[in-house]
Tab-separated table of C-alpha atoms in Angstrom:
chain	number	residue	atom	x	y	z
A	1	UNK	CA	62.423	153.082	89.496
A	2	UNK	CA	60.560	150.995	87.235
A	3	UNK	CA	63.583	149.769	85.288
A	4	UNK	CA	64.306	145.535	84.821
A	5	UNK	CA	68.008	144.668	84.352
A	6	UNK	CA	69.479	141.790	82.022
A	7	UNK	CA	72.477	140.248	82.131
A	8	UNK	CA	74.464	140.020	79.683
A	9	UNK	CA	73.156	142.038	76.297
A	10	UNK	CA	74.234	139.779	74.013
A	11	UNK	CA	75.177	136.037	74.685
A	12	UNK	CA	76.839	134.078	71.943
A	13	UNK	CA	76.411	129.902	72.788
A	14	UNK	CA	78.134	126.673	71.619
A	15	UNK	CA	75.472	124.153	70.296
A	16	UNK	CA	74.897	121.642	73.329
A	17	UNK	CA	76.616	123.776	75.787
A	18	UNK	CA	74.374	125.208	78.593
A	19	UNK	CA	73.318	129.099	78.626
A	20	UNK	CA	72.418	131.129	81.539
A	21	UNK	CA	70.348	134.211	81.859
A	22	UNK	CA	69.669	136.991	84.729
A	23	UNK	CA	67.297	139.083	85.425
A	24	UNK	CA	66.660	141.764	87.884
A	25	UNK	CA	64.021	144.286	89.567
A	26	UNK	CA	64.025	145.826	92.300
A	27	UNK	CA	60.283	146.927	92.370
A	28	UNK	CA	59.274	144.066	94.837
A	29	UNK	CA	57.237	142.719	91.843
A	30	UNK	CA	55.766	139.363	92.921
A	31	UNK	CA	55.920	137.959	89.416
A	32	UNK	CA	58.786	137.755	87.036
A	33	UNK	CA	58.702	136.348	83.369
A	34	UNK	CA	60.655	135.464	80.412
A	35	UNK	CA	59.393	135.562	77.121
A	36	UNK	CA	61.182	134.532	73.685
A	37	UNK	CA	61.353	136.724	71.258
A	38	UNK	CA	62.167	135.637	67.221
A	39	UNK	CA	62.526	137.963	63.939
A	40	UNK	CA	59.252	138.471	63.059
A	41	UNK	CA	57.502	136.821	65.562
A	42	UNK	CA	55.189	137.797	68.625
A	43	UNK	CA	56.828	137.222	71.742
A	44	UNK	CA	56.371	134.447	73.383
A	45	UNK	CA	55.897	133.312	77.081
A	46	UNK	CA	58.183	130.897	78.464
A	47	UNK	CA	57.649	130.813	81.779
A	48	UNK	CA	56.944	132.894	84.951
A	49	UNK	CA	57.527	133.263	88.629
A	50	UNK	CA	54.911	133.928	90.858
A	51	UNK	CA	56.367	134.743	94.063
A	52	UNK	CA	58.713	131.536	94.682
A	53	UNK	CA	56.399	129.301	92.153
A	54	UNK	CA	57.697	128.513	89.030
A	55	UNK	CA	54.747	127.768	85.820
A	56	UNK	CA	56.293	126.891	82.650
A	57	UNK	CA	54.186	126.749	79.467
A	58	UNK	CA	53.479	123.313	77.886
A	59	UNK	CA	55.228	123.726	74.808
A	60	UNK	CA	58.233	124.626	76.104
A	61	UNK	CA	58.495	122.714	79.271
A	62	UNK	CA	61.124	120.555	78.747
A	63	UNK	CA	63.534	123.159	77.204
A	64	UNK	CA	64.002	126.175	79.760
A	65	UNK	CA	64.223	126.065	83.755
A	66	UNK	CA	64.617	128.855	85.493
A	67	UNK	CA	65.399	129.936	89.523
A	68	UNK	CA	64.652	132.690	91.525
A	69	UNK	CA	66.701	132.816	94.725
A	70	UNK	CA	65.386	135.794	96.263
A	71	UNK	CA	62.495	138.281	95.081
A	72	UNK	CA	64.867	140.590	92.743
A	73	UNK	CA	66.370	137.548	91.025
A	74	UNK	CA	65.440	135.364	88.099
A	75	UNK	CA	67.138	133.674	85.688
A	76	UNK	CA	66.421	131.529	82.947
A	77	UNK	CA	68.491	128.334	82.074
A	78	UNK	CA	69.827	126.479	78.934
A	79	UNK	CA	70.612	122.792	79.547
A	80	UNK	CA	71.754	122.121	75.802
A	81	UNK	CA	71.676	124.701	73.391
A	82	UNK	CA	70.290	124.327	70.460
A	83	UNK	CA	70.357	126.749	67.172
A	84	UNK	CA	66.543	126.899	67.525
A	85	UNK	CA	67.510	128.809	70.993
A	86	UNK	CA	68.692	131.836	68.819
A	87	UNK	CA	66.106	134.799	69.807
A	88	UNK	CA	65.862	137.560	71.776
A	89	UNK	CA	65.224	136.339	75.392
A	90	UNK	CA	63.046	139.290	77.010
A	91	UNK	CA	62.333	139.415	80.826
A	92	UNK	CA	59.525	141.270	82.308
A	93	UNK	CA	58.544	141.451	85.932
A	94	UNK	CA	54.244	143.237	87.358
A	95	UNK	CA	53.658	143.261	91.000
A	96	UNK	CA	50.919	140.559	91.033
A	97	UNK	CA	49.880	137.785	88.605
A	98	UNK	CA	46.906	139.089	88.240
A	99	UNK	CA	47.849	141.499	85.169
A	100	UNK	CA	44.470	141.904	84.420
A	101	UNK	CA	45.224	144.634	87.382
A	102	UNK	CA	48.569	145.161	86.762
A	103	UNK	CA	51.077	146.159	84.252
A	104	UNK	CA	54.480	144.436	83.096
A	105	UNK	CA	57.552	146.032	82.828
A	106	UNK	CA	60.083	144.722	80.162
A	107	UNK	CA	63.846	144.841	80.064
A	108	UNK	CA	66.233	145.400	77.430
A	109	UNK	CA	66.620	141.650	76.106
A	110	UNK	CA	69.280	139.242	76.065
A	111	UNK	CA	70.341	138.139	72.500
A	112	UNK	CA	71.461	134.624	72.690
A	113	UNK	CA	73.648	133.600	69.216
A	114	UNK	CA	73.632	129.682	69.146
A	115	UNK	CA	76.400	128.556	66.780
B	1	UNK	CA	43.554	130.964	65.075
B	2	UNK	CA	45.261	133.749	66.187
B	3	UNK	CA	43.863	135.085	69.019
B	4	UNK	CA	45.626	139.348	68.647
B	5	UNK	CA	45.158	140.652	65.211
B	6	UNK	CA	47.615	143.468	64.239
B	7	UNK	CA	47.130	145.773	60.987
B	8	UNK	CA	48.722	146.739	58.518
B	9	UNK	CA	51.685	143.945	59.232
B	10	UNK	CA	53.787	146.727	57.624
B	11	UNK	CA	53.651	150.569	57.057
B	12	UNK	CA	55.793	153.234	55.397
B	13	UNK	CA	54.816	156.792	55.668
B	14	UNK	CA	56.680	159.934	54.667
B	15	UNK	CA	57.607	161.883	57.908
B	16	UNK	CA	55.206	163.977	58.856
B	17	UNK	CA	52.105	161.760	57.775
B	18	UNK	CA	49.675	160.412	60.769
B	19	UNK	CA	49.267	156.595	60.981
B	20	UNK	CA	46.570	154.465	62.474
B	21	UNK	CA	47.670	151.427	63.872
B	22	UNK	CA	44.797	148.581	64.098
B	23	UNK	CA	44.285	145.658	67.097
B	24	UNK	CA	41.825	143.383	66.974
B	25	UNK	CA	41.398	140.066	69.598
B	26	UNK	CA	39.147	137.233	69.924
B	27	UNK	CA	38.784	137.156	73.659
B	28	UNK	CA	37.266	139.210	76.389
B	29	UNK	CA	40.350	140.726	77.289
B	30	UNK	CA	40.210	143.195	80.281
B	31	UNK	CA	43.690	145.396	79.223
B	32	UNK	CA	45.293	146.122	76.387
B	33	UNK	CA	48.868	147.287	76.234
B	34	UNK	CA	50.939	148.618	72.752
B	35	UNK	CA	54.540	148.118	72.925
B	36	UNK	CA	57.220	149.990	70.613
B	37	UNK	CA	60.219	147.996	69.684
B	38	UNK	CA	63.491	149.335	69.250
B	39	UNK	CA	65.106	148.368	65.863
B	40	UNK	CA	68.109	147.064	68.432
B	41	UNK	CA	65.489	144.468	70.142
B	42	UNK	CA	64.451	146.467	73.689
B	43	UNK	CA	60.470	146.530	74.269
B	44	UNK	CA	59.367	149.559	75.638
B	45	UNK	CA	55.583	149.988	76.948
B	46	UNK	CA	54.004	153.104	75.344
B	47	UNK	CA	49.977	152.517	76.650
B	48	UNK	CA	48.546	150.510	79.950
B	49	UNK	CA	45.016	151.179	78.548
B	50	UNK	CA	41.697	148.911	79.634
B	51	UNK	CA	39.523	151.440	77.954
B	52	UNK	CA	39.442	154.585	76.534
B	53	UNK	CA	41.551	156.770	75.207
B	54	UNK	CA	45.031	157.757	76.382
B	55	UNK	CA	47.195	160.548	75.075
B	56	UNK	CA	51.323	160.720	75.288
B	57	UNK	CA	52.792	163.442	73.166
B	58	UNK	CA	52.215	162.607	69.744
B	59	UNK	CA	51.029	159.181	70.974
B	60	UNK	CA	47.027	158.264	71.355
B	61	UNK	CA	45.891	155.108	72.292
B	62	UNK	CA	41.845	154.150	72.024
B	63	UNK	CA	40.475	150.785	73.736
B	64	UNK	CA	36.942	149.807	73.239
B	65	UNK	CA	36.895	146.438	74.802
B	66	UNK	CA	33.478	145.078	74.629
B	67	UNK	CA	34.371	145.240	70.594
B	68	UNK	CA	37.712	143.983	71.442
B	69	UNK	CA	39.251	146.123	69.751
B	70	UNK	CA	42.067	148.932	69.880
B	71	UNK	CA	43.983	151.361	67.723
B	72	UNK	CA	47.273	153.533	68.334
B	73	UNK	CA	47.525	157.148	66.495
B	74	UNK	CA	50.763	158.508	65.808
B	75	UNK	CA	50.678	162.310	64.329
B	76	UNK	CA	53.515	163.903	62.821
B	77	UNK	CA	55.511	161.012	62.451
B	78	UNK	CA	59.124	161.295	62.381
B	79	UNK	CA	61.916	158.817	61.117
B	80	UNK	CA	62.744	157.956	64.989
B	81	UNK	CA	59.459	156.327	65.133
B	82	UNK	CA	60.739	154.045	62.657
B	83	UNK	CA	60.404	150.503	64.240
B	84	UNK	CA	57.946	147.619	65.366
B	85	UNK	CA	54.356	148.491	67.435
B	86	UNK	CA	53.158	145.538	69.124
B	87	UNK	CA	49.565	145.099	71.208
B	88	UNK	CA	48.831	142.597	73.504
B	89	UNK	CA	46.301	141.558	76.206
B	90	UNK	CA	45.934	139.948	78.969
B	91	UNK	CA	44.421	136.434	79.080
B	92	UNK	CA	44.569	134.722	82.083
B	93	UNK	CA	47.881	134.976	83.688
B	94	UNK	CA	49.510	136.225	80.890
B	95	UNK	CA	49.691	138.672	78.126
B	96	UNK	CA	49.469	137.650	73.943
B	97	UNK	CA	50.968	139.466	71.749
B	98	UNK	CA	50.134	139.947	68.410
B	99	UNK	CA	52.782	139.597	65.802
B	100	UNK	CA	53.184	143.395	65.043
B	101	UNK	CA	52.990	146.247	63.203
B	102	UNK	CA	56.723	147.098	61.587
B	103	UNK	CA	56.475	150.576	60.382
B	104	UNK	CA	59.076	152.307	58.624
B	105	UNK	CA	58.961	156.509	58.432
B	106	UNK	CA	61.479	158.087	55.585
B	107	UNK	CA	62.815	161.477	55.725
């Protein structure tokens, strides 16, 4: 089974209210990520996992966190929402970092509405 | 600059016609990976493919990395085709993806 879950599809948000995201795999993939994904736009990575390591990017540091309380898990966390947030919110999970090696496996997406 | 090319940004072929999808990167990328889009947002993987060339159904995907480039052939298109191809490759840790190809097929 090579299938990542997301909860829930589609997320509509308050502006300044917090928003939470799940993932799930249960491939025993070391490494979990989120990316964010606007209208014509490339994704983009947010932040990943690496076992129970967390790495954010630099450019979005300060606006996501994210926790991972056992290997399957992973979400990704809204303090404040803002109606930049709007975007698809894409998980994707490999079974080592090194994905030179190895390949990522995407779920369905989480569409988060800011209003 | 941008660091995965993608050409055309947009295509519309009559179903039936072939189309050659384009990916071009600045780095010395060791994988590359093409991604279909579903017009409702889910990313599906199509190609894993360092090098060479890969086949799935009407599906062929061609890596030549030490030109750093690829390319994704789709014969026979059909209208459920109809949606956005992305590439990407792996740089370090993690993959970039370049901004797409959004191609449309009409009955």
């Amino acid at each position: 089974d090579t299938t990542v879950k997301q909860n829930p599809r589609y997320k509509l948000a308050r502006v300044g209210k917090p928003v939470n995201l799940i993932c799930s795999q249960t491939m025993n993939h070391d490494t979990m990520y989120w990316y964010q994904k606007k209208p014509n736009q490339a994704p983009k990575l947010l932040l990943f996992y690496y076992d129970k390591i967390l790495n954010r990017e630099a450019d979005t540091f300060e606006k996501f966190q994210s926790s991972r309380p056992n290997n399957s898990f992973c979400s990704l966390y809204i303090g404040s929402a803002g109606l930049e947030y709007s975007a698809m919110y894409l998980c994707a999970s490999s079974r080592d970092r090194d994905i030179s090696s190895y390949e990522q496996y995407f779920g369905p997406g989480t569409r988060l509405t800011v209003l | 600059g941008q660091q995965v090319q993608q050409s055309p940004a947009s295509l519309v072929l009559q179903e039936g016609e072939n189309a050659e999808l384009q990916c071009n990167f600045s780095s010395t990328a060791t994988r590359l990976q093409w991604f279909y889009q579903h017009p409702g947002g889910r990313l599906v993987s199509l190609f894993y493919n360092p090098s060479g060339t890969k086949h799935t159904g009407r599906l062929t995907s061609t890596t030549v990395t030490n030109e750093r480039r690829g390319s994704l052939h789709i014969s026979s298109s059909q209208t459920t085709d109809s949606g956005t191809y992305f590439c990407a490759i792996n740089m370090g840790y993690k993959l970039t993806f370049g901004t797409g190809t959004s191609l449309l097929v009409d009955p």
